[in-house]
XYZ file of C-alpha atoms in Angstrom:
376
model
C -13.072 22.719 -13.239
C -10.348 21.372 -15.036
C -7.214 20.057 -13.378
C -5.205 23.570 -14.036
C -7.546 25.422 -12.099
C -8.268 22.900 -8.914
C -4.763 23.081 -7.957
C -4.259 26.589 -8.043
C -7.850 27.207 -5.896
C -9.031 24.028 -5.337
C -12.097 25.473 -4.577
C -11.468 28.142 -2.426
C -13.236 31.003 -1.953
C -11.979 34.413 -0.569
C -13.176 34.980 3.446
C -14.304 38.381 4.551
C -10.502 39.392 4.343
C -10.209 39.216 0.462
C -7.626 36.969 0.978
C -6.413 35.207 -2.544
C -4.533 33.136 -0.447
C -5.692 29.901 1.763
C -5.097 31.470 6.102
C -3.112 29.931 7.753
C -5.270 29.479 10.600
C -3.259 28.120 13.684
C -5.317 28.494 16.735
C -5.088 25.232 18.525
C -8.376 24.891 20.162
C -12.179 26.612 17.795
C -14.811 28.303 20.514
C -17.861 26.419 20.224
C -20.926 29.240 20.128
C -23.238 27.385 23.024
C -23.632 23.853 24.455
C -23.751 21.736 21.725
C -23.407 24.208 18.541
C -19.661 23.823 16.960
C -18.301 26.107 13.576
C -17.472 22.813 12.621
C -13.757 22.730 13.858
C -13.023 21.981 17.561
C -9.533 20.768 17.569
C -6.854 21.621 15.402
C -6.222 17.446 15.482
C -9.551 17.084 14.543
C -9.397 19.626 12.090
C -8.488 22.349 10.600
C -9.345 25.521 8.352
C -6.013 25.577 6.723
C -6.233 21.098 6.607
C -9.183 21.191 5.383
C -8.748 23.205 2.593
C -6.129 20.903 1.221
C -7.365 17.864 1.266
C -10.721 19.230 -0.248
C -8.359 19.883 -3.459
C -6.130 16.321 -2.682
C -9.436 15.052 -3.492
C -11.266 16.826 -6.072
C -7.355 16.002 -7.929
C -7.335 12.240 -7.112
C -11.507 12.741 -7.979
C -12.050 11.074 -5.088
C -14.260 11.706 -1.684
C -11.915 12.815 0.518
C -8.804 13.327 2.135
C -7.144 13.532 4.636
C -3.041 15.261 5.407
C -0.927 13.589 7.471
C 2.970 14.988 8.291
C 4.812 12.335 6.608
C 4.120 9.439 3.777
C 4.725 6.918 5.961
C 2.878 8.568 8.579
C -0.954 8.029 5.526
C 1.084 4.109 5.746
C 1.055 3.491 8.959
C -2.894 5.119 8.986
C -4.292 2.895 5.811
C -2.876 -0.542 8.386
C -4.995 0.122 11.013
C -8.018 -1.245 8.864
C -6.937 -4.633 9.324
C -7.032 -6.352 11.987
C -4.318 -9.079 13.620
C -5.018 -12.544 11.136
C -5.734 -10.806 8.620
C -3.316 -11.118 5.141
C -2.226 -8.209 1.906
C -0.585 -8.866 -1.087
C 2.501 -5.930 -1.861
C 4.478 -5.375 -5.016
C 7.479 -7.026 -4.854
C 9.324 -4.004 -6.033
C 8.150 -0.897 -3.440
C 9.898 1.365 -1.688
C 11.899 -0.168 0.890
C 10.866 2.238 3.839
C 6.678 0.827 3.374
C 8.815 -2.829 3.602
C 10.185 -1.894 6.426
C 6.736 -0.723 7.920
C 5.765 -3.968 7.018
C 7.764 -6.673 7.901
C 8.885 -4.339 11.180
C 5.373 -3.018 12.820
C 2.346 -5.122 10.599
C 3.825 -7.852 11.325
C 4.435 -7.986 15.169
C 0.477 -6.644 15.088
C -0.319 -10.466 12.933
C -0.912 -9.000 9.502
C 0.651 -11.700 7.539
C 1.855 -10.219 3.547
C 2.604 -11.815 -0.158
C 4.821 -9.948 -2.004
C 5.460 -10.694 -5.707
C 4.838 -9.454 -9.066
C 1.610 -7.384 -8.808
C 1.694 -7.010 -12.808
C 1.344 -10.733 -13.168
C -2.435 -11.444 -12.669
C -2.448 -14.954 -12.264
C 0.321 -14.837 -9.230
C -1.979 -12.612 -7.808
C -4.874 -14.673 -7.938
C -2.916 -17.897 -6.635
C -1.742 -15.611 -3.724
C -4.851 -15.216 -2.584
C -6.441 -16.692 0.470
C -9.367 -16.570 2.697
C -7.637 -14.364 5.111
C -6.573 -11.666 1.721
C -7.433 -8.396 2.385
C -5.897 -5.469 0.750
C -3.364 -5.458 -1.934
C -1.260 -2.724 -2.681
C 1.024 -1.728 -5.205
C 2.928 1.156 -6.624
C 3.320 1.476 -10.286
C 5.697 2.325 -11.690
C 7.383 1.030 -8.935
C 10.225 1.907 -6.552
C 13.149 2.094 -7.528
C 13.109 -0.562 -11.138
C 9.731 1.258 -12.455
C 8.002 -1.928 -12.918
C 4.302 -2.026 -13.891
C 1.217 -3.279 -12.740
C -2.504 -3.106 -14.484
C -4.423 -0.812 -12.186
C -8.509 -1.962 -13.938
C -7.517 -5.146 -14.579
C -6.249 -6.112 -10.195
C -8.827 -3.809 -9.523
C -11.623 -6.149 -11.338
C -9.686 -8.713 -9.848
C -9.193 -7.333 -5.891
C -12.881 -7.016 -6.466
C -13.905 -10.571 -7.216
C -12.541 -11.490 -4.074
C -13.638 -8.763 -1.979
C -9.897 -7.327 -1.322
C -9.195 -3.623 -1.233
C -7.316 -2.016 -3.542
C -5.010 0.115 -2.506
C -2.053 2.242 -4.841
C 0.691 4.441 -3.024
C 0.594 7.449 -6.202
C 3.140 9.031 -5.065
C 6.197 8.907 -8.587
C 3.042 9.816 -11.157
C 0.895 12.436 -8.884
C -2.859 12.481 -10.298
C -1.605 14.570 -12.806
C -0.494 11.586 -14.819
C -2.446 9.043 -12.680
C -6.251 8.748 -11.184
C -6.298 4.979 -9.986
C -9.163 5.377 -8.028
C -10.737 6.498 -11.715
C -9.412 2.899 -12.394
C -10.811 1.241 -10.076
C -8.827 1.849 -6.491
C -9.919 1.698 -3.457
C -7.798 3.824 -1.706
C -4.796 5.959 -2.962
C -1.828 7.013 -0.603
C 0.865 9.914 -1.531
C 4.460 10.787 0.181
C 3.225 14.927 -0.326
C 6.554 15.205 0.665
C 7.842 14.697 -2.913
C 6.252 16.457 -6.002
C 2.772 17.452 -4.219
C 4.973 19.825 -2.642
C 7.369 20.063 -5.063
C 10.900 22.575 -3.347
C 12.393 19.529 -1.179
C 11.046 21.701 1.500
C 7.928 20.042 3.480
C 6.902 16.339 4.769
C 3.589 15.347 4.579
C 1.489 12.356 3.481
C -2.036 12.107 1.921
C -4.284 9.265 1.894
C -7.614 9.687 -0.489
C -10.467 7.235 -0.723
C -13.142 6.573 -3.242
C -16.045 5.347 -0.309
C -17.689 7.063 2.019
C -16.986 4.343 5.281
C -13.601 4.388 4.295
C -12.848 8.398 4.762
C -15.114 8.103 8.548
C -12.855 5.248 9.192
C -9.885 6.314 8.792
C -11.108 10.472 10.057
C -11.714 8.644 13.902
C -7.648 6.601 12.903
C -6.548 9.855 12.149
C -7.934 11.897 15.122
C -7.007 9.119 17.412
C -3.820 8.568 16.165
C -2.982 11.590 15.815
C -0.130 12.647 12.883
C -1.740 15.624 11.471
C -0.176 17.693 9.261
C 0.175 20.833 10.517
C -1.762 24.146 9.354
C 2.015 25.833 7.972
C 3.363 22.393 6.619
C -0.923 22.851 4.526
C -0.065 25.713 3.437
C 3.303 25.028 1.725
C 1.518 21.637 0.680
C -0.943 24.030 -0.704
C 1.622 26.546 -2.218
C 2.904 23.581 -4.001
C 0.247 22.024 -5.902
C -0.120 25.636 -7.638
C 2.618 24.942 -9.848
C 2.183 20.610 -9.977
C 0.827 20.444 -13.648
C 3.697 23.114 -15.161
C 6.051 20.427 -13.384
C 4.969 17.332 -13.476
C 4.837 18.688 -17.057
C 9.312 19.806 -17.311
C 10.522 17.164 -15.035
C 8.962 14.157 -17.836
C 10.212 16.519 -20.272
C 13.815 16.494 -19.140
C 13.663 12.102 -16.937
C 12.775 10.565 -21.537
C 15.691 12.913 -22.869
C 18.156 11.625 -20.192
C 16.836 8.316 -20.331
C 16.927 8.430 -24.300
C 20.398 9.870 -23.155
C 21.638 7.434 -20.814
C 20.060 4.194 -22.886
C 23.173 5.018 -25.364
C 26.278 6.112 -22.743
C 29.065 2.682 -22.571
C 28.571 2.577 -19.057
C 25.200 2.021 -18.512
C 23.809 -1.252 -18.788
C 20.559 -1.295 -17.614
C 17.824 2.177 -17.963
C 14.217 1.792 -15.914
C 12.204 4.162 -17.258
C 7.794 3.834 -18.186
C 8.324 6.065 -21.238
C 10.915 4.428 -23.340
C 9.475 1.851 -26.241
C 11.548 -0.800 -24.332
C 9.611 -0.731 -21.322
C 8.456 -4.212 -19.767
C 4.673 -3.455 -20.128
C 5.315 0.303 -21.487
C 1.460 -0.405 -23.675
C -0.812 -0.786 -19.624
C 1.261 2.545 -18.760
C 0.840 4.625 -21.143
C -3.791 3.359 -21.451
C -3.770 4.157 -17.861
C -1.655 7.343 -17.469
C -1.242 10.972 -19.421
C 2.931 10.669 -18.547
C 5.542 9.297 -17.619
C 6.781 11.391 -14.434
C 10.440 12.628 -13.622
C 11.929 9.339 -11.699
C 14.575 6.766 -13.842
C 16.456 4.629 -12.208
C 19.331 2.913 -14.344
C 22.779 0.732 -13.288
C 26.361 1.108 -14.679
C 28.485 -1.211 -15.562
C 30.265 -1.761 -11.905
C 30.179 -1.007 -8.538
C 33.366 1.592 -9.143
C 31.265 3.128 -11.822
C 28.528 4.030 -9.223
C 30.341 4.703 -6.984
C 32.769 7.522 -8.563
C 30.050 8.741 -10.666
C 27.672 9.986 -7.034
C 30.993 11.522 -6.453
C 32.198 13.448 -9.055
C 27.969 14.629 -9.799
C 28.209 18.198 -8.902
C 25.133 20.070 -9.864
C 22.793 16.267 -9.366
C 22.806 16.111 -5.837
C 23.682 12.852 -3.670
C 20.683 12.473 -1.302
C 17.466 10.015 -0.494
C 14.450 12.233 -1.828
C 12.482 12.691 -5.296
C 10.183 14.066 -6.424
C 11.618 18.255 -6.022
C 12.605 21.226 -7.631
C 16.528 20.374 -7.329
C 17.339 17.459 -8.873
C 18.491 14.556 -7.085
C 20.003 11.282 -6.983
C 20.629 7.930 -4.844
C 22.415 5.124 -4.130
C 18.488 2.710 -2.992
C 21.290 0.234 -1.809
C 22.300 1.972 0.963
C 19.897 4.162 1.341
C 16.257 3.348 0.931
C 16.137 -0.116 0.968
C 19.066 -0.643 3.081
C 16.886 -2.311 6.286
C 15.748 -5.008 3.051
C 18.139 -8.023 3.334
C 20.677 -7.652 0.890
C 19.801 -11.349 -1.139
C 16.349 -10.100 -0.901
C 17.406 -7.092 -2.657
C 19.318 -8.295 -5.507
C 15.963 -10.532 -6.945
C 14.750 -7.644 -7.703
C 17.320 -5.881 -9.307
C 18.577 -4.296 -6.308
C 21.969 -4.502 -6.569
C 25.765 -1.766 -5.215
C 25.088 -0.594 -9.385
C 21.835 0.326 -9.879
C 21.175 4.365 -8.799
C 17.315 6.331 -9.314
C 17.332 9.655 -10.688
C 14.928 13.006 -9.461
C 15.462 14.875 -12.524
C 14.795 17.723 -11.008
C 13.911 21.232 -13.260
C 16.969 22.560 -13.933
C 18.206 22.902 -17.941
C 18.610 19.463 -18.949
C 21.426 20.843 -21.268
C 22.873 20.873 -17.944
C 22.267 17.690 -16.184
C 23.314 15.942 -19.246
C 25.810 17.394 -18.861
C 26.410 16.972 -15.397
C 26.319 13.355 -16.578
C 28.516 12.990 -18.853
C 31.151 15.170 -16.598
C 30.472 12.670 -14.116
C 30.528 9.216 -15.920
C 34.060 9.845 -17.760
């Protein structure tokens, strides 16, 4: 099946009732036919039919061997980190979602895992950072919030020479625009709360893996830790997936128009959007993606302008999430990266003038009009 068809059907066939949508199985336990036999479902934390269908769909969309659904993106990341043990070392993209960095610094380091943050788009820097204890490289591309690009295929070729796992957070682009596993990555992570569900109404996270051995270990961790997505929330995400291609095309088309418009405004000092020809590593990004997504970051001329814009916007909502039908604008320094030291943020370009915009599905002319009046 092609991508759009998989989003809608996901291999699901109507059951005996003829239900055209996946049923919501709320049962926590499933009866055994007899001793030593199982229907394939025993206890919903181990597996649930509604969750299983969603996981199969995500695995097919990312072209992986298996997928697991979690209660949030952070729960998914935390589970992946349980693949490692005290003494292991992980390299990660310096420009990364602040919640991921918080998890690394406050939880994983306490548990004996060490980290090095650098520009993972610089392969020479990555190679120089590899240690005897290094076990993985963790990246976002485009990164959050300054849209830094990493060449996934080249990074994977380097990493695999040293027997390292490559883990890619693919939240911003989704498998519709980028498929890291087909470029050599070992594990893909999503905050399903964002574009996959797409309506700002559910928390979810996903892991998709390329290898059965990893999948088996992750399933063990999944049921042991227990942060499994509920049947109803799985159904909500499944419903959102049905329109993923349509939504992503609209997000991306509107974002490109807005990024070009912002680039011409006198109060805008810099625009971060991978679809602009002036974007760093734009050629590499174009080779590994089929679209540029709906996320834009931009730097205004002063802190006062940033605060005034956030106050004056009427249609675009000042809120911390992304990837939904509604356009949302975020102040990274005080929201997504509030737990990162200010000097560290400044080194990444995250300052009091930087804003991040998640372009929704509203009419793009209305969004530009709102930004225009807010920048007056």
